[in-house]
Coordinates of C-alpha atoms in Angstrom, one line a residue:
M17 CA 12.5 -116.4 173.3
R18 CA 14.8 -115.5 170.4
A19 CA 14.5 -111.9 169.4
I20 CA 16.0 -109.4 166.9
S21 CA 16.4 -105.7 167.0
L22 CA 15.4 -103.5 164.2
I23 CA 16.5 -99.9 163.8
V24 CA 13.4 -98.3 162.3
P25 CA 14.1 -95.9 159.4
V26 CA 12.6 -92.5 159.1
E27 CA 11.3 -92.7 155.5
L28 CA 9.5 -95.1 153.2
R29 CA 10.3 -95.2 149.5
S30 CA 8.6 -96.9 146.6
C31 CA 10.4 -100.0 145.2
T32 CA 9.5 -99.0 141.7
T33 CA 10.0 -95.2 141.5
G34 CA 12.3 -94.7 144.5
K35 CA 10.3 -91.7 145.5
L36 CA 9.5 -90.9 149.1
V37 CA 5.9 -92.1 149.8
T38 CA 5.2 -91.4 153.5
P39 CA 7.5 -90.7 156.5
F40 CA 7.0 -93.4 159.1
T41 CA 8.1 -93.5 162.7
R42 CA 6.9 -97.1 163.3
P43 CA 7.2 -100.4 161.5
P44 CA 4.8 -101.1 158.6
Y45 CA 2.9 -103.8 160.5
L46 CA 1.7 -101.1 162.9
V47 CA 0.4 -99.0 160.0
P48 CA -3.4 -99.0 159.7
K49 CA -4.8 -101.5 157.1
V50 CA -6.0 -98.6 155.0
A51 CA -2.4 -97.2 154.8
L52 CA -1.0 -100.6 154.0
S53 CA -3.0 -100.8 150.8
R54 CA -1.3 -97.6 149.6
V55 CA 2.2 -98.9 150.3
A56 CA 1.9 -102.4 149.0
N57 CA 4.7 -101.9 146.5
C58 CA 7.0 -100.2 149.1
S59 CA 9.7 -101.5 151.3
I60 CA 11.9 -100.1 154.1
R61 CA 15.4 -99.2 153.0
N62 CA 18.6 -99.9 155.1
S63 CA 17.1 -101.8 158.0
I64 CA 19.8 -102.8 160.4
F65 CA 19.4 -106.1 162.3
H66 CA 21.0 -107.5 165.4
P67 CA 23.7 -110.1 164.5
T68 CA 21.8 -112.8 166.5
L69 CA 18.9 -112.7 164.1
P70 CA 17.6 -116.2 163.4
S71 CA 18.3 -117.4 159.9
N72 CA 14.8 -116.7 158.4
G73 CA 16.0 -114.8 155.3
L74 CA 16.1 -111.4 157.0
H75 CA 19.6 -111.6 158.4
K76 CA 21.4 -109.2 156.1
K77 CA 22.6 -106.0 157.8
S78 CA 21.4 -103.9 154.9
C79 CA 18.3 -105.1 153.1
F80 CA 14.8 -104.4 152.0
Y81 CA 12.1 -105.2 154.5
S82 CA 8.8 -105.6 152.8
V83 CA 5.3 -105.3 154.3
P84 CA 4.6 -109.1 154.0
Q85 CA 7.9 -109.9 155.7
A86 CA 7.1 -107.5 158.5
L87 CA 3.7 -109.0 159.0
H88 CA 5.2 -112.5 159.1
S89 CA 7.8 -111.3 161.7
R90 CA 5.0 -109.9 163.8
R91 CA 3.1 -113.2 163.7
S92 CA 6.3 -115.0 164.8
F93 CA 6.8 -112.5 167.6
V94 CA 3.3 -113.1 168.9
C95 CA 3.7 -116.9 168.8
N96 CA 7.0 -116.7 170.8
M97 CA 5.3 -114.5 173.4
L98 CA 2.5 -116.9 173.7
K99 CA 5.0 -119.7 174.5
T100 CA 6.3 -117.7 177.5
G101 CA 2.8 -117.2 178.8
M102 CA 2.8 -113.4 178.5
R103 CA 1.2 -111.6 175.6
P104 CA 2.3 -108.4 174.0
W105 CA 0.7 -104.9 174.1
K106 CA -3.1 -105.0 174.4
F107 CA -3.1 -108.8 174.6
F108 CA -4.2 -109.1 178.2
R109 CA -5.1 -112.5 179.5
E110 CA -6.3 -114.1 182.7
F111 CA -3.6 -115.3 185.2
T112 CA -4.5 -117.3 188.3
L113 CA -3.3 -116.2 191.8
I114 CA -1.6 -119.1 193.5
D115 CA 0.0 -117.4 196.5
K116 CA -0.2 -114.1 198.4
K117 CA 2.2 -112.8 201.1
T118 CA 2.5 -109.7 203.2
V119 CA 5.8 -108.0 202.9
I120 CA 5.0 -104.9 205.0
E121 CA 2.1 -105.1 207.5
G122 CA 1.4 -101.4 207.4
Q123 CA -0.1 -99.0 209.9
P124 CA -3.5 -97.4 209.3
G125 CA -3.1 -93.7 208.5
K126 CA 0.7 -94.0 208.4
I127 CA 2.2 -96.8 206.5
C128 CA 0.5 -98.6 203.5
P129 CA 0.8 -102.4 203.5
V130 CA 2.9 -104.1 200.7
R131 CA 2.0 -107.5 199.5
A132 CA 3.6 -110.0 197.0
F133 CA 1.2 -111.7 194.6
T134 CA 2.3 -114.9 192.8
F135 CA 0.5 -115.8 189.6
K136 CA 0.7 -119.0 187.6
L137 CA 1.9 -119.2 184.1
P138 CA 0.2 -121.6 181.7
T139 CA 3.5 -123.4 180.9
E140 CA 6.5 -124.3 183.0
V141 CA 8.8 -121.6 181.7
P142 CA 10.1 -118.4 183.2
L143 CA 8.3 -115.2 182.5
G144 CA 11.4 -113.9 180.8
L145 CA 11.0 -110.1 181.3
K146 CA 14.3 -108.1 181.4
V147 CA 13.9 -106.6 184.9
E148 CA 17.4 -105.2 184.5
L149 CA 16.0 -102.9 181.8
G150 CA 13.0 -101.9 183.9
E151 CA 10.5 -104.0 181.9
R152 CA 7.1 -104.2 183.7
V153 CA 3.7 -105.9 183.5
K154 CA 0.4 -104.1 183.5
I155 CA -2.6 -105.3 185.5
W156 CA -6.1 -104.2 184.3
A157 CA -8.5 -104.0 187.3
P158 CA -12.2 -104.3 186.4
R159 CA -13.1 -100.7 187.4
C160 CA -10.0 -99.1 185.8
K161 CA -10.1 -97.2 182.5
K162 CA -6.5 -98.2 181.8
P163 CA -4.1 -100.7 183.2
K164 CA -1.6 -100.0 186.0
S165 CA 2.1 -100.8 185.7
Y166 CA 3.9 -103.1 188.2
S167 CA 7.5 -104.3 188.3
P168 CA 7.8 -108.0 188.7
T169 CA 10.0 -109.2 191.6
D170 CA 10.4 -112.8 190.4
V171 CA 10.6 -113.6 186.7
A172 CA 13.1 -116.5 186.8
T173 CA 11.0 -119.2 188.5
P174 CA 9.5 -121.5 185.9
G175 CA 5.7 -121.5 185.8
R176 CA 5.1 -118.5 188.0
F177 CA 5.9 -114.8 188.5
D178 CA 5.6 -112.4 191.4
V179 CA 4.3 -108.9 191.5
T180 CA 4.9 -106.7 194.6
A181 CA 2.4 -103.9 195.1
K182 CA 1.7 -101.2 197.7
I183 CA -1.9 -101.1 198.8
Y184 CA -3.0 -97.5 198.7
P185 CA -6.3 -96.4 200.3
G186 CA -8.7 -95.7 197.5
G187 CA -6.4 -97.1 194.9
V188 CA -8.6 -99.0 192.5
S189 CA -5.9 -101.2 191.1
S190 CA -4.1 -102.0 194.3
E191 CA -7.3 -102.6 196.2
F192 CA -8.4 -105.0 193.5
L193 CA -5.2 -106.9 193.9
D194 CA -5.5 -106.9 197.7
G195 CA -9.1 -108.3 197.4
L196 CA -8.0 -111.3 195.3
K197 CA -8.2 -114.7 196.9
I198 CA -6.2 -117.8 196.0
G199 CA -7.7 -119.2 192.8
D200 CA -9.0 -115.8 191.5
T201 CA -7.7 -114.4 188.2
A202 CA -6.4 -111.0 187.1
R203 CA -6.0 -109.6 183.6
I204 CA -2.3 -109.1 183.0
G205 CA -0.3 -108.1 179.9
G206 CA 3.3 -107.4 179.2
P207 CA 6.2 -106.8 178.8
F208 CA 6.1 -103.0 178.9
P209 CA 7.5 -100.8 177.5
N210 CA 5.8 -102.4 174.5
P211 CA 8.3 -104.5 172.5
L212 CA 6.6 -103.3 169.3
Y213 CA 7.2 -99.7 170.2
P214 CA 10.4 -97.9 171.2
L215 CA 11.7 -99.9 174.1
R216 CA 14.3 -99.2 176.8
R217 CA 17.9 -99.4 176.0
R218 CA 20.8 -99.3 178.4
H219 CA 22.9 -96.2 178.0
G220 CA 25.7 -97.3 180.2
G221 CA 28.4 -95.4 182.1
S222 CA 31.1 -96.0 184.7
I223 CA 29.1 -94.3 187.4
V224 CA 25.5 -95.2 188.0
N225 CA 23.3 -93.1 190.3
I226 CA 19.8 -94.4 191.1
V227 CA 16.9 -92.7 192.9
A228 CA 14.0 -94.9 194.0
Y229 CA 10.9 -93.3 195.5
G230 CA 8.9 -95.7 197.7
I231 CA 7.7 -98.8 195.9
G232 CA 9.8 -97.8 192.9
M233 CA 12.5 -99.8 194.7
T234 CA 10.9 -103.0 193.1
E235 CA 12.4 -101.8 189.8
C236 CA 15.5 -100.1 191.0
F237 CA 16.8 -103.0 193.0
F238 CA 17.1 -105.3 190.0
V239 CA 18.6 -102.6 187.8
A240 CA 21.2 -101.8 190.5
R241 CA 22.1 -105.5 191.0
A242 CA 22.6 -105.9 187.2
E243 CA 24.8 -102.8 187.1
L244 CA 26.9 -104.1 190.0
Q245 CA 27.6 -107.3 188.0
R246 CA 29.0 -105.3 185.1
T247 CA 32.8 -105.0 184.9
D248 CA 32.6 -101.6 183.2
V249 CA 30.7 -100.0 186.1
A250 CA 33.0 -98.5 188.8
Q251 CA 30.4 -97.3 191.3
V252 CA 26.6 -97.6 191.9
V253 CA 24.9 -95.2 194.3
L254 CA 21.4 -96.2 195.2
V255 CA 19.1 -93.8 197.1
H256 CA 15.8 -95.0 198.5
A257 CA 13.4 -92.2 199.6
N258 CA 10.4 -93.0 201.9
R259 CA 8.2 -91.3 204.4
F260 CA 8.9 -93.7 207.2
A261 CA 11.4 -96.5 208.0
G262 CA 8.6 -99.0 207.9
D263 CA 8.1 -98.3 204.2
A264 CA 11.5 -99.6 203.2
L265 CA 11.9 -102.7 201.1
F266 CA 14.6 -105.3 200.3
H267 CA 16.5 -104.9 203.6
D268 CA 18.2 -108.3 203.4
D269 CA 18.8 -108.3 199.7
I270 CA 20.6 -104.9 199.8
R271 CA 22.6 -106.0 202.8
R272 CA 23.9 -109.0 200.8
L273 CA 24.8 -106.7 197.9
Q274 CA 26.7 -104.4 200.3
Q275 CA 28.6 -107.4 201.6
K276 CA 29.4 -108.6 198.1
Y277 CA 30.3 -105.2 196.6
P278 CA 31.6 -103.2 199.6
D279 CA 33.7 -100.8 197.5
K280 CA 31.3 -100.6 194.6
L281 CA 27.9 -100.0 196.1
K282 CA 26.8 -97.0 198.2
F283 CA 23.3 -97.2 199.6
V284 CA 21.6 -94.2 201.1
Q285 CA 18.2 -94.0 202.8
I286 CA 16.3 -90.8 203.3
Y287 CA 13.0 -90.4 205.2
S288 CA 10.8 -87.3 205.1
R289 CA 8.8 -87.8 208.2
E290 CA 11.0 -89.7 210.6
S291 CA 14.6 -89.5 212.0
V292 CA 16.5 -92.8 211.7
P293 CA 20.1 -93.3 212.8
G294 CA 22.3 -93.7 209.8
A295 CA 19.7 -92.3 207.3
L296 CA 19.1 -88.8 206.0
R297 CA 16.1 -86.7 207.0
G298 CA 14.0 -84.6 204.6
R299 CA 13.1 -84.6 201.0
I300 CA 15.3 -85.0 198.0
D301 CA 16.4 -81.5 196.8
A302 CA 19.4 -80.0 195.0
T303 CA 21.6 -80.1 198.1
T304 CA 20.8 -83.8 198.8
L305 CA 21.6 -84.8 195.2
R306 CA 24.9 -82.8 195.3
D307 CA 26.0 -84.3 198.6
V308 CA 25.0 -87.9 197.9
F309 CA 26.1 -88.2 194.3
K310 CA 29.1 -85.8 194.7
L311 CA 27.9 -83.6 191.9
P312 CA 30.2 -80.8 190.8
E313 CA 29.1 -77.1 191.0
V314 CA 28.0 -75.5 187.8
E315 CA 31.1 -73.3 187.9
A316 CA 33.3 -76.4 187.9
L317 CA 31.6 -78.4 185.2
S318 CA 34.4 -78.0 182.7
E319 CA 36.9 -79.4 185.2
H320 CA 34.8 -82.6 185.6
A321 CA 33.9 -83.1 182.0
N322 CA 35.2 -86.7 181.8
T323 CA 33.3 -87.7 184.9
I324 CA 30.1 -86.0 183.8
A325 CA 30.3 -87.8 180.4
T326 CA 30.4 -91.2 182.0
T327 CA 27.8 -90.6 184.7
R328 CA 24.3 -92.0 184.4
F329 CA 21.0 -91.6 186.3
L330 CA 17.8 -93.5 186.8
V331 CA 14.8 -92.1 188.7
V332 CA 11.8 -94.3 189.5
G333 CA 8.7 -93.0 191.2
S334 CA 5.5 -91.1 190.3
K335 CA 5.7 -88.9 187.2
P336 CA 5.8 -85.6 189.2
M337 CA 8.7 -87.0 191.3
I338 CA 10.6 -88.0 188.2
R339 CA 10.1 -84.7 186.5
S340 CA 11.1 -82.8 189.7
T341 CA 14.3 -84.9 190.2
W342 CA 15.4 -84.5 186.6
S343 CA 14.8 -80.8 186.8
L344 CA 17.2 -80.7 189.7
L345 CA 19.8 -82.8 187.9
E346 CA 19.6 -80.5 184.9
S347 CA 20.7 -77.6 187.1
F348 CA 24.0 -79.6 187.6
G349 CA 24.4 -80.1 183.9
F350 CA 22.8 -83.6 183.6
S351 CA 20.1 -83.9 181.0
R352 CA 17.8 -86.9 180.8
P353 CA 18.4 -87.7 177.0
V354 CA 22.2 -87.7 177.5
H355 CA 22.6 -89.0 181.1
G356 CA 19.6 -91.3 181.5
L357 CA 20.6 -94.9 182.2
L358 CA 17.5 -96.5 180.6
E359 CA 16.0 -94.3 177.9
R360 CA 13.7 -95.1 175.0
A361 CA 15.5 -96.1 171.9
V362 CA 14.1 -96.4 168.4
V363 CA 14.7 -100.1 168.5
Y364 CA 12.0 -102.7 167.9
R365 CA 12.3 -106.3 169.2
L366 CA 10.4 -108.6 166.9

């Protein structure tokens, strides 16, 4: 899929009078139809496009982008997404389950099982999600009010894609997946974050620190692998936090990365309810973050200004875990808007 990036302006002016009509924080094709009728003679000023924009008459770096042009670009985007088998936001469709494997058996009352579900694409093309940017799919279970996000673990194989999920007791979405049989279908949409809304952008640095809570490793592993392949990254520290050793994922894959990047990758495991040789015991707190990531004390922040400026963090887990971890990082002088590796950018891929 060929895509462009559009920096969305913060104001909309009339083509005839030049006066400010309405401030917008989203493209005109996302404006309700009632509003479109009021801005029919308006266009967006100073739209900046990515240099790889296809030659469709909108390739100038500074140009007017009219409502009809925007609507045409949206139609083109949807058509391209349909070719890859996945539909954009709110375009959920049925995908057939063709394989189902158990990754972790699980123990009742202790360890939740983890299974990999393989779904068939309607065409023999790869799914094409950018897992290195944390893009996900969403699965809408019949009894759920809203869809649940999952990180694909195989998007490169033509005609199929994998979703790895932990089966929680009482989890509506995970139990729905676990109950699927070969040949059954599930409503899936993606990619998310929604390409028609602010999407994730890599805010790179020379030091990348990643914290993966539980099943969040399905996203963090691919991000870490992509960062290790970059020549401008000097070190990647990957922390995987679980309750028990039986919850850990990607053993063999991480071992291969350690062998390939012995001086560049540092992998740390921490378990809250079990003591394992070579792993930390407890929960992630300020002391753990300081010792694992070699964070400077608050009193010495000025002495490590250059290192702090090039250090990036990624935290993947439940929302309370993410908020708690970033709150701890802020105590060391690392804020999410400045030091987040993958943060939302006001960039729209059409």
